[in-house]
């Protein structure tokens, strides 16, 4: 059901928040939205209460807001279906998707709306940084560093966006673009990665991805994610990766297991073999190994803790991957098709014409990969990356100032090309 609404006269932004059995998180988010610098009569908020078992709907209806609040109740499972339902009910031209465990900064909606105040159609990603806590354990440090490194990299002007940068926790795009893309994939109800699946289609269509640093939020992950839940998520991510790799064949090599040679029992490959050959037998040992982590932390053995953690996480990730592969094969037997493979072509780039001219040419042609020629010989290659945006001059400049800097200097091309 959807609550009755009165449409604001100058509505510009529809904020869509999928939620399930997390009323206290949702109410904190709604409270933060009351303090937005963006005028309250120009945005609406649509919490999509998904297969809930608590009193979330009743609490929303009692919540007083200066903006239009239109809760939607649905029985369809999964955040992807909830986001699609919210988008279908949205009345504004700009859709803003937020997770229910983020706290938006006061300028978040204004930053998204200002960025999209142009004719260009793009996907906007705002950062949502984990809250800094006074006391943290190894797990909190690892997850916080991962998020902060991710957003720091996305904020670089020479960052090459890939489908894995499309994160639905703080994401905006025009409603007509969302419809043209087909929304989130509904068959990801039992997986994580529905936003990455959308990201592949965004990149395939040549839709730009923009990082919006002013659209900040705090992520309350410390209240929703535990060490044990991270293994559950790893299993779901493995399921999602399997579904993505079979739907988009060009990504299959990157997401496939590292098979290697039969005698290769490295830390990277061992979890694959265990998850593939003895998934149920290894389940109890994996849980027992997880109980070793607090002991390692108590002894301040951080490096050992990381090795054990990533080993366990790898096991659960590949366990989900192989489980989903079996389900996908059954679907294929019933005729479910995959997308056509995208062919990524390489361009030859002559630096003898001048590096600045080479940068301009890359910006103009946007190739997927380049073979770099200088002084009549090949000095390097920027390989095609499936699921990544086409190259820009800034990407080439980063390579020239890094991996190829010594080669260029040896060929008489001095200078700081990273600028």
Short mmCIF file of C-alpha atoms in Angstrom, two decimals:
data_model
loop_
_atom_site.label_atom_id
_atom_site.label_comp_id
_atom_site.label_asym_id
_atom_site.label_seq_id
_atom_site.Cartn_x
_atom_site.Cartn_y
_atom_site.Cartn_z
CA UNK A 1 0.00 0.00 0.00
CA UNK A 2 1.09 3.60 -0.43
CA UNK A 3 0.15 6.43 1.84
CA UNK A 4 -1.98 9.32 0.52
CA UNK A 5 0.09 12.28 -0.65
CA UNK A 6 -0.13 15.93 -1.49
CA UNK A 7 2.37 16.79 -4.21
CA UNK A 8 4.54 19.81 -3.40
CA UNK A 9 4.32 22.49 -6.08
CA UNK A 10 8.06 22.70 -6.86
CA UNK A 11 9.12 19.12 -6.24
CA UNK A 12 12.66 18.43 -7.53
CA UNK A 13 14.04 15.42 -5.65
CA UNK A 14 12.54 12.08 -4.59
CA UNK A 15 14.55 10.41 -1.82
CA UNK A 16 14.04 6.63 -1.85
CA UNK A 17 15.02 4.59 1.23
CA UNK A 18 14.53 0.79 1.27
CA UNK A 19 14.22 -0.57 4.80
CA UNK A 20 13.33 -3.80 6.56
CA UNK A 21 12.86 -4.24 10.30
CA UNK A 22 15.14 -1.28 11.10
CA UNK A 23 12.76 1.42 12.27
CA UNK A 24 15.27 3.04 14.63
CA UNK A 25 17.76 3.56 11.78
CA UNK A 26 15.12 4.93 9.47
CA UNK A 27 13.85 7.41 12.06
CA UNK A 28 17.37 8.75 12.60
CA UNK A 29 17.75 9.23 8.86
CA UNK A 30 14.40 11.02 8.63
CA UNK A 31 15.40 13.23 11.53
CA UNK A 32 18.62 14.20 9.69
CA UNK A 33 16.63 14.99 6.55
CA UNK A 34 14.68 17.58 8.55
CA UNK A 35 17.90 19.61 8.81
CA UNK A 36 18.65 19.74 5.08
CA UNK A 37 19.71 23.06 3.52
CA UNK A 38 17.61 22.14 0.48
CA UNK A 39 14.09 23.61 0.78
CA UNK A 40 11.71 21.11 2.35
CA UNK A 41 8.95 21.84 -0.16
CA UNK A 42 11.22 20.77 -3.03
CA UNK A 43 11.85 17.18 -2.02
CA UNK A 44 9.83 14.15 -0.92
CA UNK A 45 10.94 11.05 0.97
CA UNK A 46 9.67 7.58 0.12
CA UNK A 47 10.64 4.92 2.70
CA UNK A 48 9.94 1.56 1.07
CA UNK A 49 9.10 -0.80 3.93
CA UNK A 50 10.05 -4.16 2.56
CA UNK A 51 8.49 -7.39 3.96
CA UNK A 52 8.71 -5.92 7.46
CA UNK A 53 7.92 -7.80 10.66
CA UNK A 54 8.06 -4.87 13.08
CA UNK A 55 6.12 -1.62 13.52
CA UNK A 56 8.18 0.45 11.05
CA UNK A 57 5.11 1.57 9.11
CA UNK A 58 3.27 2.77 12.21
CA UNK A 59 6.30 4.71 13.43
CA UNK A 60 6.73 6.43 10.06
CA UNK A 61 3.11 7.50 9.99
CA UNK A 62 3.53 9.11 13.44
CA UNK A 63 6.71 10.97 12.36
CA UNK A 64 6.29 14.70 11.76
CA UNK A 65 8.35 16.18 8.91
CA UNK A 66 8.49 19.51 7.04
CA UNK A 67 8.85 17.57 3.75
CA UNK A 68 6.42 15.24 2.02
CA UNK A 69 6.76 11.77 3.56
CA UNK A 70 5.15 8.96 1.57
CA UNK A 71 5.87 5.51 2.97
CA UNK A 72 5.33 2.50 0.74
CA UNK A 73 4.72 -1.02 2.00
CA UNK A 74 5.63 -3.99 -0.16
CA UNK A 75 5.95 -7.74 0.27
CA UNK A 76 8.45 -8.18 -2.59
CA UNK A 77 11.77 -9.46 -1.19
CA UNK A 78 15.09 -7.70 -1.64
CA UNK A 79 16.39 -4.12 -1.68
CA UNK A 80 16.44 -4.07 -5.49
CA UNK A 81 12.68 -4.58 -5.72
CA UNK A 82 12.14 -1.99 -2.97
CA UNK A 83 14.22 0.63 -4.79
CA UNK A 84 12.41 -0.07 -8.06
CA UNK A 85 9.04 0.27 -6.32
CA UNK A 86 10.11 3.58 -4.81
CA UNK A 87 11.29 4.84 -8.20
CA UNK A 88 8.00 3.86 -9.80
CA UNK A 89 6.08 5.92 -7.20
CA UNK A 90 8.49 8.90 -7.22
CA UNK A 91 7.09 12.19 -8.48
CA UNK A 92 10.30 14.21 -8.94
CA UNK A 93 12.67 14.17 -11.91
CA UNK A 94 15.74 13.44 -9.76
CA UNK A 95 15.95 10.17 -7.82
CA UNK A 96 18.18 9.95 -4.75
CA UNK A 97 18.71 6.49 -3.21
CA UNK A 98 19.89 6.31 0.39
CA UNK A 99 20.49 3.30 2.63
CA UNK A 100 18.58 3.43 5.91
CA UNK A 101 21.80 3.20 7.98
CA UNK A 102 23.29 6.48 6.77
CA UNK A 103 22.97 9.91 8.37
CA UNK A 104 22.97 12.58 5.63
CA UNK A 105 24.94 15.77 6.17
CA UNK A 106 22.76 18.93 6.00
CA UNK A 107 23.97 19.72 2.47
CA UNK A 108 23.56 16.24 0.97
CA UNK A 109 20.37 16.76 -1.05
CA UNK A 110 21.47 20.22 -2.18
CA UNK A 111 24.80 18.78 -3.41
CA UNK A 112 23.05 16.09 -5.45
CA UNK A 113 20.48 18.53 -6.85
CA UNK A 114 23.09 21.14 -7.79
CA UNK A 115 25.27 18.57 -9.54
CA UNK A 116 22.36 17.39 -11.67
CA UNK A 117 21.30 20.94 -12.57
CA UNK A 118 22.58 20.40 -16.09
CA UNK A 119 21.48 18.73 -19.31
CA UNK A 120 24.02 15.94 -18.85
CA UNK A 121 22.71 12.58 -17.66
CA UNK A 122 25.04 10.85 -15.19
CA UNK A 123 25.12 8.75 -12.04
CA UNK A 124 26.14 10.69 -8.92
CA UNK A 125 27.84 8.91 -6.02
CA UNK A 126 28.12 10.58 -2.63
CA UNK A 127 30.52 9.31 0.07
CA UNK A 128 29.20 7.75 3.26
CA UNK A 129 32.06 7.47 5.70
CA UNK A 130 32.02 5.13 8.70
CA UNK A 131 31.64 6.89 12.02
CA UNK A 132 34.93 7.22 13.91
CA UNK A 133 34.70 5.48 17.26
CA UNK A 134 36.90 5.95 20.32
CA UNK A 135 37.49 2.25 20.76
CA UNK A 136 37.85 0.05 17.73
CA UNK A 137 38.87 -3.52 17.08
CA UNK A 138 40.77 -4.98 14.14
CA UNK A 139 37.55 -5.62 12.23
CA UNK A 140 36.38 -1.99 12.61
CA UNK A 141 39.78 -0.69 11.56
CA UNK A 142 39.80 -2.91 8.47
CA UNK A 143 36.29 -1.96 7.34
CA UNK A 144 36.78 1.76 8.06
CA UNK A 145 40.04 1.83 6.11
CA UNK A 146 38.37 0.04 3.20
CA UNK A 147 35.59 2.63 2.94
CA UNK A 148 37.88 5.62 3.39
CA UNK A 149 40.38 4.36 0.83
CA UNK A 150 37.54 3.70 -1.61
CA UNK A 151 36.15 7.23 -1.40
CA UNK A 152 39.60 8.83 -1.40
CA UNK A 153 40.40 7.03 -4.65
CA UNK A 154 37.03 7.97 -6.19
CA UNK A 155 37.73 11.60 -5.33
CA UNK A 156 40.90 11.72 -7.42
CA UNK A 157 40.45 13.60 -10.73
CA UNK A 158 42.34 10.82 -12.54
CA UNK A 159 40.26 7.97 -11.07
CA UNK A 160 38.93 5.53 -13.65
CA UNK A 161 35.41 4.60 -12.58
CA UNK A 162 34.28 1.00 -12.78
CA UNK A 163 30.97 -0.73 -12.18
CA UNK A 164 32.05 -1.43 -8.58
CA UNK A 165 32.01 2.31 -7.83
CA UNK A 166 28.24 2.42 -8.39
CA UNK A 167 27.09 2.13 -4.76
CA UNK A 168 23.40 2.47 -4.00
CA UNK A 169 23.88 3.72 -0.44
CA UNK A 170 24.10 7.36 -1.61
CA UNK A 171 23.34 7.48 -5.33
CA UNK A 172 21.42 9.85 -7.59
CA UNK A 173 20.32 9.94 -11.21
CA UNK A 174 17.56 11.42 -13.32
CA UNK A 175 14.35 9.38 -13.36
CA UNK A 176 14.36 9.07 -17.16
CA UNK A 177 17.88 7.62 -17.05
CA UNK A 178 16.83 5.15 -14.35
CA UNK A 179 13.92 4.01 -16.52
CA UNK A 180 16.14 3.76 -19.60
CA UNK A 181 18.56 1.55 -17.66
CA UNK A 182 15.73 -0.70 -16.54
CA UNK A 183 16.18 -0.10 -12.80
CA UNK A 184 17.79 -2.57 -10.40
CA UNK A 185 17.87 -6.26 -11.30
CA UNK A 186 15.03 -8.04 -9.52
CA UNK A 187 16.75 -11.45 -9.52
CA UNK A 188 19.30 -10.24 -6.95
CA UNK A 189 16.92 -10.77 -4.03
CA UNK A 190 19.16 -13.51 -2.56
CA UNK A 191 22.44 -11.76 -3.43
CA UNK A 192 24.43 -8.64 -2.73
CA UNK A 193 25.67 -6.67 -5.70
CA UNK A 194 22.48 -5.40 -7.31
CA UNK A 195 24.09 -1.96 -7.42
CA UNK A 196 27.21 -3.38 -9.12
CA UNK A 197 24.98 -5.13 -11.66
CA UNK A 198 23.37 -1.76 -12.39
CA UNK A 199 26.89 -0.30 -12.58
CA UNK A 200 27.82 -2.68 -15.39
CA UNK A 201 24.84 -1.49 -17.42
CA UNK A 202 25.74 2.14 -16.64
CA UNK A 203 29.28 1.65 -17.95
CA UNK A 204 28.14 -0.37 -20.97
CA UNK A 205 25.83 2.44 -22.04
CA UNK A 206 28.59 5.02 -21.68
CA UNK A 207 26.78 6.87 -18.88
CA UNK A 208 29.31 8.94 -16.87
CA UNK A 209 29.76 8.32 -13.15
CA UNK A 210 30.51 11.40 -11.01
CA UNK A 211 31.82 11.51 -7.45
CA UNK A 212 30.07 14.21 -5.41
CA UNK A 213 32.26 14.90 -2.35
CA UNK A 214 29.88 17.51 -0.91
CA UNK A 215 27.03 14.98 -0.77
CA UNK A 216 28.46 13.46 2.41
CA UNK A 217 26.84 11.13 4.87
CA UNK A 218 27.88 9.15 7.92
CA UNK A 219 27.55 5.39 7.70
CA UNK A 220 26.35 3.61 10.85
CA UNK A 221 27.92 0.36 9.73
CA UNK A 222 29.27 -0.26 13.24
CA UNK A 223 25.66 -0.81 14.33
CA UNK A 224 24.61 -3.02 11.42
CA UNK A 225 27.73 -5.03 10.59
CA UNK A 226 29.56 -7.51 12.78
CA UNK A 227 32.42 -9.87 12.12
CA UNK A 228 30.00 -12.77 11.75
CA UNK A 229 27.71 -10.82 9.45
CA UNK A 230 30.67 -9.91 7.25
CA UNK A 231 31.02 -13.61 6.41
CA UNK A 232 27.31 -13.81 5.58
CA UNK A 233 27.75 -10.79 3.33
CA UNK A 234 30.80 -12.36 1.68
CA UNK A 235 28.68 -15.38 0.77
CA UNK A 236 25.98 -13.11 -0.68
CA UNK A 237 28.59 -11.09 -2.59
CA UNK A 238 29.92 -14.33 -4.06
CA UNK A 239 26.39 -15.11 -5.24
CA UNK A 240 26.15 -11.64 -6.78
CA UNK A 241 29.52 -11.95 -8.54
CA UNK A 242 28.45 -15.27 -10.04
CA UNK A 243 25.26 -13.74 -11.38
CA UNK A 244 27.11 -10.72 -12.80
CA UNK A 245 29.81 -12.82 -14.46
CA UNK A 246 27.29 -15.05 -16.22
CA UNK A 247 25.12 -12.15 -17.32
CA UNK A 248 28.02 -10.10 -18.69
CA UNK A 249 30.52 -12.51 -20.26
CA UNK A 250 33.31 -9.91 -20.58
CA UNK A 251 33.51 -9.84 -16.76
CA UNK A 252 33.67 -13.61 -16.33
CA UNK A 253 37.51 -13.86 -16.47
CA UNK A 254 37.89 -11.19 -13.76
CA UNK A 255 35.32 -12.75 -11.42
CA UNK A 256 36.11 -16.43 -12.06
CA UNK A 257 38.01 -18.49 -9.45
CA UNK A 258 41.83 -18.48 -9.65
CA UNK A 259 42.16 -22.13 -10.60
CA UNK A 260 45.94 -22.23 -11.12
CA UNK A 261 47.89 -25.47 -11.07
CA UNK A 262 46.72 -28.56 -9.11
CA UNK A 263 49.54 -28.33 -6.56
CA UNK A 264 48.97 -24.62 -5.94
CA UNK A 265 47.60 -24.42 -2.37
CA UNK A 266 48.35 -20.74 -1.81
CA UNK A 267 46.27 -18.62 0.58
CA UNK A 268 44.49 -17.17 -2.44
CA UNK A 269 43.59 -20.49 -4.00
CA UNK A 270 42.97 -22.71 -0.99
CA UNK A 271 39.59 -21.15 -0.08
CA UNK A 272 38.46 -21.74 -3.67
CA UNK A 273 39.30 -25.44 -3.51
CA UNK A 274 37.64 -25.89 -0.13
CA UNK A 275 34.48 -24.08 -1.21
CA UNK A 276 34.32 -26.04 -4.45
CA UNK A 277 35.32 -29.53 -3.35
CA UNK A 278 34.14 -29.81 0.25
CA UNK A 279 31.76 -26.93 1.00
CA UNK A 280 29.75 -28.57 3.77
CA UNK A 281 32.66 -30.44 5.30
CA UNK A 282 34.65 -27.22 5.67
CA UNK A 283 31.79 -25.21 7.14
CA UNK A 284 32.40 -26.28 10.75
CA UNK A 285 36.21 -25.75 10.53
CA UNK A 286 35.60 -22.28 9.04
CA UNK A 287 33.38 -21.35 11.98
CA UNK A 288 35.94 -22.76 14.41
CA UNK A 289 38.69 -20.78 12.71
CA UNK A 290 36.62 -17.61 13.10
CA UNK A 291 36.64 -18.16 16.88
CA UNK A 292 40.43 -17.87 16.71
CA UNK A 293 40.23 -14.23 15.60
CA UNK A 294 39.50 -12.72 19.06
CA UNK A 295 42.45 -14.66 20.43
CA UNK A 296 44.77 -13.27 17.76
CA UNK A 297 43.47 -9.78 18.45
CA UNK A 298 44.03 -10.22 22.18
CA UNK A 299 47.65 -11.09 21.40
CA UNK A 300 47.82 -8.03 19.08
CA UNK A 301 48.85 -10.27 16.16
CA UNK A 302 47.35 -8.03 13.53
CA UNK A 303 49.04 -9.55 10.50
CA UNK A 304 48.00 -13.08 11.50
CA UNK A 305 44.48 -11.79 12.20
CA UNK A 306 44.26 -10.35 8.67
CA UNK A 307 45.49 -13.58 7.08
CA UNK A 308 42.97 -15.71 8.95
CA UNK A 309 40.13 -13.25 8.37
CA UNK A 310 40.69 -13.03 4.62
CA UNK A 311 41.05 -16.81 4.40
CA UNK A 312 37.67 -17.33 6.07
CA UNK A 313 36.06 -14.55 4.08
CA UNK A 314 37.45 -16.06 0.88
CA UNK A 315 35.95 -19.43 1.74
CA UNK A 316 32.46 -17.94 2.26
CA UNK A 317 32.76 -15.73 -0.80
CA UNK A 318 33.59 -18.69 -3.06
CA UNK A 319 31.00 -20.85 -1.32
CA UNK A 320 28.32 -18.37 -2.42
CA UNK A 321 29.81 -18.12 -5.89
CA UNK A 322 29.62 -21.87 -6.57
CA UNK A 323 26.16 -22.16 -5.03
CA UNK A 324 24.83 -19.45 -7.32
CA UNK A 325 26.56 -20.94 -10.36
CA UNK A 326 24.58 -24.13 -9.87
CA UNK A 327 21.33 -22.12 -9.67
CA UNK A 328 22.25 -20.16 -12.79
CA UNK A 329 22.92 -23.33 -14.77
CA UNK A 330 19.42 -24.51 -13.89
CA UNK A 331 18.00 -21.19 -15.10
CA UNK A 332 19.95 -21.46 -18.35
CA UNK A 333 18.49 -24.89 -18.93
CA UNK A 334 15.12 -23.12 -18.90
CA UNK A 335 16.32 -20.61 -21.51
CA UNK A 336 17.36 -17.53 -19.46
CA UNK A 337 19.68 -15.57 -21.80
CA UNK A 338 22.83 -13.55 -20.98
CA UNK A 339 23.89 -10.22 -22.49
CA UNK A 340 26.13 -10.02 -25.55
CA UNK A 341 29.87 -9.74 -24.91
CA UNK A 342 31.28 -6.22 -25.29
CA UNK A 343 34.43 -6.11 -27.43
CA UNK A 344 37.03 -3.69 -26.02
CA UNK A 345 39.35 -2.32 -28.71
CA UNK A 346 42.93 -1.04 -28.37
CA UNK A 347 44.20 2.21 -29.88
CA UNK A 348 47.79 3.00 -30.80
CA UNK A 349 49.03 6.28 -29.32
CA UNK A 350 52.14 8.04 -30.65
CA UNK A 351 53.83 10.15 -27.96
CA UNK A 352 56.18 11.59 -30.60
CA UNK A 353 53.36 14.01 -31.48
CA UNK A 354 53.71 15.47 -28.00
CA UNK A 355 52.31 14.25 -24.72
CA UNK A 356 49.75 17.04 -24.43
CA UNK A 357 48.43 16.17 -27.89
CA UNK A 358 48.24 12.51 -26.83
CA UNK A 359 46.19 13.49 -23.77
CA UNK A 360 43.81 15.53 -25.92
CA UNK A 361 43.42 12.64 -28.35
CA UNK A 362 42.49 10.23 -25.56
CA UNK A 363 39.91 12.73 -24.27
CA UNK A 364 38.52 13.04 -27.78
CA UNK A 365 38.41 9.36 -28.75
CA UNK A 366 37.84 7.72 -25.31
CA UNK A 367 39.45 4.36 -26.17
CA UNK A 368 39.14 1.29 -23.93
CA UNK A 369 42.89 0.53 -24.12
CA UNK A 370 45.98 2.12 -25.64
CA UNK A 371 49.34 0.88 -26.88
CA UNK A 372 51.88 3.63 -26.27
CA UNK A 373 54.59 4.22 -28.90
CA UNK A 374 57.58 6.50 -28.34
CA UNK A 375 60.68 6.81 -30.54
CA UNK A 376 59.37 4.11 -32.86
CA UNK A 377 58.98 1.43 -30.17
CA UNK A 378 56.26 0.33 -27.79
CA UNK A 379 56.99 1.52 -24.26
CA UNK A 380 53.79 0.49 -22.53
CA UNK A 381 50.16 -0.51 -22.66
CA UNK A 382 47.08 0.51 -20.75
CA UNK A 383 45.04 -2.66 -20.89
CA UNK A 384 41.31 -2.80 -21.36
CA UNK A 385 39.46 -3.20 -18.07
CA UNK A 386 36.04 -4.85 -18.48
CA UNK A 387 33.42 -2.93 -16.56
CA UNK A 388 35.47 0.30 -16.50
CA UNK A 389 34.70 3.60 -18.17
CA UNK A 390 36.63 4.41 -21.38
CA UNK A 391 39.98 6.08 -20.87
CA UNK A 392 40.35 9.82 -20.38
CA UNK A 393 43.43 11.96 -20.71
CA UNK A 394 43.64 12.13 -16.92
CA UNK A 395 43.94 8.33 -16.77
CA UNK A 396 46.80 8.41 -19.28
CA UNK A 397 48.53 11.21 -17.38
CA UNK A 398 48.43 9.12 -14.21
CA UNK A 399 50.11 6.19 -15.99
CA UNK A 400 52.73 8.44 -17.58
CA UNK A 401 53.55 9.98 -14.22
CA UNK A 402 53.70 6.62 -12.47
CA UNK A 403 54.46 3.31 -14.14
CA UNK A 404 55.97 4.85 -17.28
CA UNK A 405 57.81 7.80 -15.70
CA UNK A 406 61.22 6.09 -15.71
CA UNK A 407 60.78 4.85 -19.28
CA UNK A 408 59.86 8.34 -20.46
CA UNK A 409 62.83 9.86 -18.65
CA UNK A 410 65.13 7.32 -20.30
CA UNK A 411 63.73 8.43 -23.66
CA UNK A 412 64.42 12.09 -22.91
CA UNK A 413 60.88 13.04 -21.87
CA UNK A 414 61.51 14.70 -18.53
CA UNK A 415 58.71 16.21 -16.52
CA UNK A 416 56.08 15.53 -13.91
CA UNK A 417 53.29 14.03 -16.02
CA UNK A 418 51.12 13.24 -13.04
CA UNK A 419 49.95 16.88 -12.85
#
